[in-house]
Amino acid sequence: MTRATKWALAVGALALALIVALLPRSESVPPEPETDLGPARERAALAACVPDEGGEAEEFAGVEVHCLGDGSRVRFADALGDGPTLVNVWATWCEPCREELPLLAEYAARPEAVRVVTVQVQSSQEDGLRLLADLGVRLPALHDGEGATGPVRKALRVPAGLPASYVVEDGEARLVTKPRLFTSIDEIVNAVEGTR
């Protein structure tokens, strides 16, 4: 072996040792402290994510998310309940979402309304709870994660622009496109009845 080869091997071994030494070890990294969301959940007072009559949408059976109201892990299919459900995907930073959520709550309070479930995306649970409490919206709310994608967004193929609403019935989710943003109760009623 030449002298240059020996030096190259020595430098390579030293570099590898340095990289390994600097890599974080899982046992030495403390877990991030969890935020106590109890007071925020109490203030928001959201409806239960899973109704008494569970859902049977097998197409969504493997999709699990957190219930914003109590922090439990729930199956998306169970949250849909039995019969048609209006699913609204929203984010705290989305101004049109802030305008639409109270309309959805007003619609859901009507006796003839179908079940309405909201899905918060791309922001923390704490931010979502705060917004819903501030708006006085008590609808069932799921949290699909803070990242760019999540299990519900994948299952529904949610478009980039929010809000996005779907009528889910018999395991089939239909994106509401007319209108994309609800500005009245009548539009919500027409969208739900128009897809049935």
Coordinates of N, CA and C in Angstrom, one line a residue:
M1 N 0.8 -1.2 0.0 CA 0.0 0.0 0.0 C 0.9 1.2 0.0
T2 N 0.5 2.2 -0.8 CA 1.3 3.4 -0.9 C 1.0 4.3 0.3
R3 N 1.9 5.3 0.4 CA 1.8 6.2 1.5 C 0.5 7.1 1.3
A4 N 0.2 7.5 0.1 CA -1.0 8.3 -0.2 C -2.3 7.5 0.2
T5 N -2.3 6.2 -0.1 CA -3.4 5.3 0.1 C -3.7 5.2 1.6
K6 N -2.5 5.0 2.4 CA -2.7 5.0 3.8 C -3.2 6.3 4.4
W7 N -2.8 7.4 3.9 CA -3.3 8.7 4.4 C -4.8 8.8 4.1
A8 N -5.1 8.4 2.9 CA -6.5 8.5 2.5 C -7.4 7.7 3.3
L9 N -7.0 6.4 3.6 CA -7.8 5.6 4.5 C -7.8 6.1 5.9
A10 N -6.8 6.7 6.4 CA -6.8 7.3 7.8 C -7.7 8.5 7.8
V11 N -7.7 9.3 6.9 CA -8.6 10.5 6.8 C -10.0 10.1 6.7
G12 N -10.3 9.1 5.9 CA -11.6 8.5 5.7 C -12.2 7.9 7.0
A13 N -11.3 7.2 7.7 CA -11.7 6.6 9.0 C -12.0 7.6 10.0
L14 N -11.2 8.7 10.0 CA -11.4 9.8 11.0 C -12.7 10.5 10.7
A15 N -13.0 10.8 9.4 CA -14.2 11.4 9.1 C -15.4 10.6 9.4
L16 N -15.4 9.3 9.2 CA -16.5 8.4 9.6 C -16.7 8.4 11.1
A17 N -15.6 8.4 11.8 CA -15.7 8.4 13.3 C -16.3 9.7 13.8
L18 N -16.0 10.8 13.2 CA -16.5 12.1 13.5 C -18.0 12.2 13.2
I19 N -18.4 11.6 12.1 CA -19.8 11.6 11.7 C -20.6 10.8 12.7
V20 N -20.2 9.6 13.0 CA -20.9 8.8 14.0 C -20.9 9.4 15.4
A21 N -19.9 10.1 15.8 CA -19.9 10.7 17.1 C -20.9 11.9 17.2
L22 N -21.1 12.6 16.1 CA -22.0 13.7 16.1 C -23.4 13.3 15.8
L23 N -23.7 12.1 15.4 CA -25.1 11.7 15.2 C -25.8 11.6 16.5
P24 N -27.1 12.1 16.6 CA -27.8 12.0 17.8 C -28.2 10.6 18.1
R25 N -28.2 10.2 19.3 CA -28.6 8.9 19.8 C -30.0 9.0 20.4
S26 N -30.8 8.1 20.0 CA -32.2 8.2 20.4 C -32.4 8.2 21.9
E27 N -31.5 7.4 22.6 CA -31.7 7.3 24.1 C -31.2 8.6 24.8
S28 N -30.4 9.4 24.1 CA -29.8 10.6 24.7 C -30.7 11.9 24.4
V29 N -31.6 11.7 23.4 CA -32.4 12.9 23.0 C -33.7 12.8 23.9
P30 N -33.9 13.9 24.7 CA -35.1 13.8 25.6 C -36.4 14.0 24.8
P31 N -37.4 13.4 25.1 CA -38.7 13.6 24.4 C -39.2 15.0 24.5
E32 N -39.8 15.5 23.5 CA -40.4 16.8 23.6 C -41.5 16.9 24.6
P33 N -41.6 17.9 25.4 CA -42.6 18.0 26.4 C -44.0 18.1 25.7
E34 N -45.0 17.4 26.2 CA -46.3 17.5 25.6 C -47.0 18.6 26.2
T35 N -47.8 19.3 25.4 CA -48.6 20.5 25.8 C -49.8 19.9 26.5
D36 N -50.2 20.4 27.6 CA -51.4 20.0 28.3 C -52.6 20.7 27.6
L37 N -53.3 20.0 26.8 CA -54.4 20.6 26.0 C -55.7 20.5 26.8
G38 N -55.7 20.0 28.0 CA -57.0 19.9 28.8 C -57.8 21.2 28.9
P39 N -57.1 22.3 29.3 CA -57.9 23.5 29.4 C -58.4 24.0 28.0
A40 N -57.6 23.8 27.0 CA -58.1 24.2 25.6 C -59.2 23.4 25.2
R41 N -59.2 22.1 25.5 CA -60.3 21.2 25.1 C -61.5 21.5 25.9
E42 N -61.4 21.8 27.1 CA -62.5 22.2 27.9 C -63.2 23.5 27.4
R43 N -62.4 24.5 27.1 CA -62.9 25.7 26.6 C -63.6 25.5 25.2
A44 N -63.0 24.7 24.3 CA -63.6 24.5 23.0 C -64.9 23.7 23.1
A45 N -65.0 22.7 24.1 CA -66.2 21.9 24.3 C -66.8 21.3 23.0
L46 N -65.9 20.6 22.3 CA -66.3 20.1 21.0 C -67.2 18.8 21.1
A47 N -68.0 18.6 20.1 CA -68.9 17.4 20.1 C -68.0 16.2 20.0
A48 N -68.5 15.0 20.4 CA -67.8 13.8 20.3 C -67.4 13.5 18.8
C49 N -66.3 12.9 18.6 CA -65.8 12.6 17.2 C -66.6 11.4 16.7
V50 N -66.9 10.4 17.5 CA -67.5 9.2 17.1 C -68.9 9.2 17.6
P51 N -69.9 9.1 16.7 CA -71.3 9.1 17.1 C -71.7 7.7 17.7
D52 N -72.8 7.6 18.3 CA -73.3 6.4 18.9 C -73.4 5.3 17.8
E53 N -73.9 5.6 16.6 CA -73.9 4.7 15.5 C -72.7 4.8 14.7
G54 N -71.8 3.8 14.8 CA -70.5 3.8 14.1 C -70.6 3.7 12.6
G55 N -69.5 4.2 12.0 CA -69.5 4.1 10.5 C -69.1 2.7 10.0
E56 N -69.4 2.5 8.8 CA -69.1 1.2 8.2 C -68.4 1.4 6.8
A57 N -67.7 2.6 6.6 CA -67.1 2.9 5.4 C -65.8 2.1 5.3
E58 N -65.8 0.9 4.7 CA -64.6 0.1 4.7 C -63.5 0.7 3.9
E59 N -63.8 1.6 3.0 CA -62.8 2.3 2.2 C -61.9 3.1 3.1
F60 N -62.3 3.5 4.3 CA -61.6 4.4 5.2 C -61.2 3.6 6.5
A61 N -61.4 2.3 6.5 CA -61.2 1.6 7.7 C -59.8 1.7 8.3
G62 N -58.8 1.8 7.4 CA -57.4 1.9 7.9 C -56.9 3.3 8.2
V63 N -57.8 4.3 8.1 CA -57.4 5.7 8.3 C -57.7 6.1 9.7
E64 N -56.6 6.4 10.5 CA -56.8 6.8 11.8 C -56.2 8.2 12.1
V65 N -56.9 9.0 12.9 CA -56.4 10.3 13.2 C -56.8 10.6 14.7
H66 N -56.4 11.8 15.2 CA -56.7 12.2 16.6 C -58.0 12.9 16.6
C67 N -58.8 12.7 17.6 CA -60.0 13.5 17.9 C -59.5 14.8 18.6
L68 N -59.8 15.9 18.0 CA -59.4 17.2 18.6 C -60.0 17.4 19.9
G69 N -61.3 17.0 20.1 CA -62.0 17.2 21.3 C -61.5 16.5 22.5
D70 N -61.0 15.3 22.4 CA -60.5 14.6 23.6 C -59.1 14.0 23.4
G71 N -58.5 14.1 22.2 CA -57.2 13.6 22.0 C -57.1 12.1 21.7
S72 N -58.2 11.4 21.7 CA -58.1 10.0 21.4 C -57.8 9.7 20.0
R73 N -57.3 8.5 19.7 CA -57.1 8.1 18.4 C -58.4 7.4 17.9
V74 N -58.9 7.8 16.7 CA -60.1 7.3 16.2 C -60.0 6.9 14.7
R75 N -60.8 5.9 14.3 CA -60.9 5.6 12.9 C -61.8 6.6 12.2
F76 N -61.3 7.0 11.1 CA -62.0 8.0 10.3 C -63.4 7.4 9.9
A77 N -63.5 6.2 9.6 CA -64.8 5.5 9.2 C -65.7 5.6 10.4
D78 N -65.3 5.4 11.6 CA -66.2 5.5 12.8 C -66.7 7.0 13.0
A79 N -65.8 7.9 12.7 CA -66.2 9.3 12.9 C -67.3 9.8 11.9
L80 N -67.3 9.1 10.7 CA -68.3 9.4 9.7 C -69.7 9.1 10.1
G81 N -69.8 8.1 11.0 CA -71.2 7.7 11.4 C -71.9 6.9 10.4
D82 N -73.2 6.8 10.6 CA -74.1 6.0 9.7 C -74.9 7.0 8.8
G83 N -74.8 6.8 7.5 CA -75.5 7.7 6.6 C -74.6 8.8 6.1
P84 N -75.1 9.7 5.3 CA -74.3 10.7 4.7 C -73.6 11.6 5.7
T85 N -72.4 12.1 5.4 CA -71.7 13.0 6.3 C -71.0 14.1 5.4
L86 N -71.1 15.3 5.9 CA -70.4 16.4 5.3 C -69.1 16.6 6.0
V87 N -68.0 16.4 5.3 CA -66.6 16.5 5.9 C -66.0 17.8 5.4
N88 N -65.5 18.6 6.3 CA -64.9 19.9 5.9 C -63.5 19.9 6.4
V89 N -62.5 20.1 5.4 CA -61.1 20.1 5.7 C -60.7 21.6 5.8
W90 N -60.0 22.0 6.9 CA -59.7 23.4 7.1 C -58.4 23.5 7.9
A91 N -57.9 24.8 7.9 CA -56.6 25.1 8.6 C -56.8 26.4 9.3
T92 N -56.1 26.6 10.4 CA -56.2 27.8 11.2 C -55.8 29.1 10.4
W93 N -54.8 28.9 9.5 CA -54.3 30.0 8.8 C -55.2 30.4 7.6
C94 N -56.2 29.6 7.3 CA -57.1 29.8 6.1 C -58.2 30.8 6.5
E95 N -58.2 32.0 6.0 CA -59.2 33.0 6.3 C -60.6 32.5 5.8
P96 N -60.7 32.0 4.5 CA -62.1 31.5 4.1 C -62.6 30.4 5.0
C97 N -61.7 29.6 5.6 CA -62.1 28.5 6.5 C -62.8 29.1 7.8
R98 N -62.2 30.2 8.3 CA -62.7 30.9 9.4 C -64.1 31.4 9.2
E99 N -64.4 31.8 8.0 CA -65.7 32.3 7.6 C -66.7 31.2 7.4
E100 N -66.2 30.0 6.9 CA -67.1 28.9 6.6 C -67.5 28.1 7.8
L101 N -66.6 27.9 8.8 CA -66.9 27.1 9.9 C -68.1 27.4 10.7
P102 N -68.4 28.7 11.0 CA -69.6 29.0 11.7 C -70.9 28.7 10.9
L103 N -70.8 28.8 9.6 CA -71.9 28.5 8.7 C -72.2 27.0 8.8
L104 N -71.1 26.2 8.8 CA -71.3 24.7 8.9 C -71.9 24.4 10.3
A105 N -71.5 25.1 11.3 CA -72.1 24.8 12.7 C -73.6 25.2 12.7
E106 N -73.9 26.3 12.0 CA -75.3 26.7 11.9 C -76.1 25.7 11.1
Y107 N -75.6 25.2 10.0 CA -76.3 24.2 9.2 C -76.4 22.9 10.1
A108 N -75.4 22.5 10.8 CA -75.4 21.2 11.6 C -76.5 21.3 12.7
A109 N -76.9 22.4 13.1 CA -77.9 22.6 14.2 C -79.3 22.4 13.7
R110 N -79.5 22.4 12.4 CA -80.8 22.2 11.8 C -81.2 20.7 11.9
P111 N -82.5 20.5 12.1 CA -83.0 19.1 12.3 C -82.8 18.2 11.1
E112 N -82.8 18.8 9.9 CA -82.7 18.0 8.7 C -81.3 17.8 8.2
A113 N -80.3 18.4 8.9 CA -78.9 18.4 8.5 C -78.3 17.0 8.6
V114 N -77.4 16.7 7.7 CA -76.6 15.5 7.8 C -75.5 15.7 8.8
R115 N -74.8 14.7 9.2 CA -73.7 14.8 10.2 C -72.6 15.7 9.5
V116 N -72.0 16.6 10.3 CA -70.9 17.4 9.8 C -69.7 17.1 10.7
V117 N -68.6 16.8 10.1 CA -67.3 16.5 10.8 C -66.3 17.4 10.1
T118 N -65.5 18.0 11.0 CA -64.4 18.9 10.5 C -63.0 18.2 10.6
V119 N -62.1 18.5 9.7 CA -60.8 17.9 9.8 C -59.8 19.1 9.7
Q120 N -59.1 19.3 10.8 CA -58.1 20.4 10.9 C -56.7 19.8 10.4
V121 N -56.1 20.7 9.6 CA -54.8 20.3 9.0 C -53.7 21.4 9.1
Q122 N -52.5 21.0 9.0 CA -51.3 21.9 8.9 C -51.2 23.0 10.0
S123 N -51.7 22.7 11.2 CA -51.4 23.5 12.3 C -51.6 22.7 13.6
S124 N -51.1 23.2 14.7 CA -51.2 22.5 15.9 C -52.6 22.3 16.5
Q125 N -52.8 21.2 17.3 CA -54.1 21.0 17.9 C -54.5 22.2 18.8
E126 N -53.5 22.7 19.5 CA -53.8 23.9 20.4 C -54.3 25.1 19.6
D127 N -53.7 25.3 18.4 CA -54.2 26.4 17.5 C -55.6 26.2 17.1
G128 N -55.9 24.9 16.7 CA -57.2 24.5 16.2 C -58.3 24.7 17.3
L129 N -58.0 24.2 18.5 CA -58.9 24.3 19.6 C -59.2 25.8 20.0
R130 N -58.1 26.6 19.9 CA -58.3 28.0 20.2 C -59.2 28.7 19.2
L131 N -59.0 28.4 17.9 CA -59.8 29.0 16.9 C -61.3 28.5 17.0
L132 N -61.5 27.2 17.2 CA -62.9 26.8 17.3 C -63.6 27.4 18.5
A133 N -62.9 27.5 19.6 CA -63.5 28.1 20.8 C -63.8 29.6 20.5
D134 N -62.9 30.3 19.9 CA -63.1 31.7 19.6 C -64.3 31.9 18.6
L135 N -64.5 31.0 17.7 CA -65.6 31.0 16.7 C -66.9 30.5 17.3
G136 N -66.8 29.8 18.4 CA -68.0 29.2 19.0 C -68.5 28.0 18.2
V137 N -67.6 27.3 17.5 CA -67.9 26.2 16.7 C -67.7 24.9 17.5
R138 N -68.7 24.1 17.7 CA -68.6 22.9 18.6 C -68.7 21.6 17.8
L139 N -68.5 21.7 16.5 CA -68.6 20.5 15.7 C -67.6 19.4 16.0
P140 N -67.8 18.1 15.7 CA -66.8 17.1 15.9 C -65.6 17.5 15.0
A141 N -64.4 17.4 15.6 CA -63.2 17.8 14.9 C -62.1 16.8 15.0
L142 N -61.5 16.4 13.8 CA -60.4 15.5 13.8 C -59.2 16.3 13.5
H143 N -58.0 15.8 13.9 CA -56.7 16.5 13.6 C -55.9 15.6 12.7
D144 N -55.6 16.0 11.5 CA -55.0 15.2 10.5 C -53.5 15.5 10.4
G145 N -52.9 16.2 11.4 CA -51.5 16.4 11.5 C -51.1 17.8 11.1
E146 N -49.9 18.2 11.5 CA -49.4 19.5 11.2 C -48.6 19.6 9.9
G147 N -48.2 18.5 9.3 CA -47.4 18.5 8.1 C -48.2 18.7 6.9
A148 N -47.5 18.6 5.7 CA -48.1 18.9 4.4 C -49.1 17.8 4.0
T149 N -49.1 16.7 4.6 CA -50.1 15.6 4.3 C -50.4 14.8 5.5
G150 N -51.5 14.1 5.5 CA -52.0 13.3 6.6 C -52.9 12.2 6.1
P151 N -53.3 11.2 6.9 CA -54.0 10.1 6.4 C -55.4 10.4 5.8
V152 N -56.1 11.4 6.4 CA -57.4 11.8 5.8 C -57.2 12.5 4.5
R153 N -56.2 13.4 4.5 CA -55.9 14.1 3.2 C -55.6 13.1 2.1
K154 N -54.8 12.1 2.4 CA -54.4 11.1 1.4 C -55.7 10.3 1.0
A155 N -56.5 9.9 1.9 CA -57.7 9.1 1.6 C -58.7 9.9 0.7
L156 N -58.8 11.2 1.1 CA -59.8 12.0 0.3 C -59.2 12.7 -0.9
R157 N -57.9 12.6 -1.0 CA -57.2 13.3 -2.1 C -57.5 14.8 -2.1
V158 N -57.3 15.4 -0.9 CA -57.7 16.8 -0.7 C -56.8 17.7 -1.6
P159 N -57.4 18.7 -2.3 CA -56.7 19.6 -3.2 C -55.9 20.6 -2.3
A160 N -55.0 21.3 -2.9 CA -54.1 22.2 -2.2 C -54.8 23.4 -1.6
G161 N -55.8 23.9 -2.3 CA -56.6 25.0 -1.8 C -57.6 24.6 -0.7
L162 N -57.6 25.3 0.4 CA -58.6 25.1 1.4 C -59.6 26.3 1.6
P163 N -60.7 26.0 2.1 CA -61.3 24.8 2.6 C -61.7 23.8 1.5
A164 N -61.9 22.6 1.9 CA -62.4 21.6 0.9 C -63.5 20.8 1.7
S165 N -64.6 20.6 1.0 CA -65.7 19.9 1.7 C -66.1 18.7 0.8
Y166 N -66.5 17.6 1.5 CA -66.9 16.4 0.8 C -68.2 15.9 1.4
V167 N -69.0 15.3 0.6 CA -70.1 14.5 1.1 C -69.7 13.0 0.9
V168 N -69.7 12.4 2.1 CA -69.3 11.0 2.1 C -70.5 10.1 2.4
E169 N -70.8 9.2 1.5 CA -71.9 8.3 1.7 C -71.6 7.0 1.1
D170 N -71.9 5.9 1.8 CA -71.7 4.5 1.3 C -70.2 4.3 0.9
G171 N -69.3 4.9 1.7 CA -67.9 4.8 1.4 C -67.3 5.6 0.3
E172 N -68.2 6.4 -0.4 CA -67.7 7.2 -1.5 C -67.7 8.6 -1.1
A173 N -66.6 9.3 -1.3 CA -66.4 10.7 -1.0 C -66.4 11.5 -2.3
R174 N -67.3 12.5 -2.3 CA -67.5 13.4 -3.4 C -67.1 14.8 -3.0
L175 N -66.1 15.4 -3.7 CA -65.7 16.7 -3.4 C -66.8 17.7 -3.9
V176 N -67.1 18.6 -3.0 CA -68.1 19.6 -3.4 C -67.4 20.7 -4.1
T177 N -67.8 20.9 -5.4 CA -67.1 21.9 -6.2 C -68.0 23.1 -6.5
K178 N -69.3 23.0 -6.3 CA -70.2 24.1 -6.6 C -71.1 24.3 -5.4
P179 N -70.7 25.3 -4.6 CA -69.5 26.1 -4.6 C -68.3 25.4 -3.9
R180 N -67.1 25.9 -4.1 CA -66.0 25.4 -3.4 C -66.0 26.0 -1.9
L181 N -66.5 27.2 -1.8 CA -66.5 27.9 -0.5 C -68.0 28.2 -0.2
F182 N -68.5 27.7 0.9 CA -69.9 28.0 1.3 C -69.9 29.4 1.9
T183 N -70.9 30.2 1.4 CA -71.2 31.5 1.9 C -72.6 31.7 2.5
S184 N -73.4 30.6 2.4 CA -74.7 30.6 3.0 C -75.2 29.2 3.3
I185 N -76.2 29.1 4.2 CA -76.7 27.8 4.6 C -77.4 27.2 3.4
D186 N -78.0 27.9 2.5 CA -78.7 27.4 1.3 C -77.7 26.7 0.5
E187 N -76.5 27.2 0.3 CA -75.4 26.6 -0.5 C -75.0 25.2 0.1
I188 N -75.0 25.2 1.4 CA -74.6 23.9 2.1 C -75.7 22.9 1.8
V189 N -77.0 23.3 2.0 CA -78.1 22.4 1.8 C -78.1 21.9 0.4
N190 N -78.0 22.8 -0.6 CA -78.0 22.4 -2.0 C -76.8 21.5 -2.4
A191 N -75.6 21.7 -1.8 CA -74.5 20.9 -2.0 C -74.7 19.5 -1.5
V192 N -75.3 19.4 -0.3 CA -75.5 18.1 0.3 C -76.6 17.3 -0.5
E193 N -77.7 18.0 -0.8 CA -78.8 17.4 -1.5 C -78.4 17.1 -3.0
G194 N -77.6 17.9 -3.6 CA -77.2 17.7 -4.9 C -76.3 16.5 -5.2
T195 N -75.6 16.0 -4.1 CA -74.7 14.9 -4.3 C -75.4 13.6 -3.8
R196 N -76.6 13.7 -3.4 CA -77.3 12.5 -2.9 C -78.2 11.9 -4.0

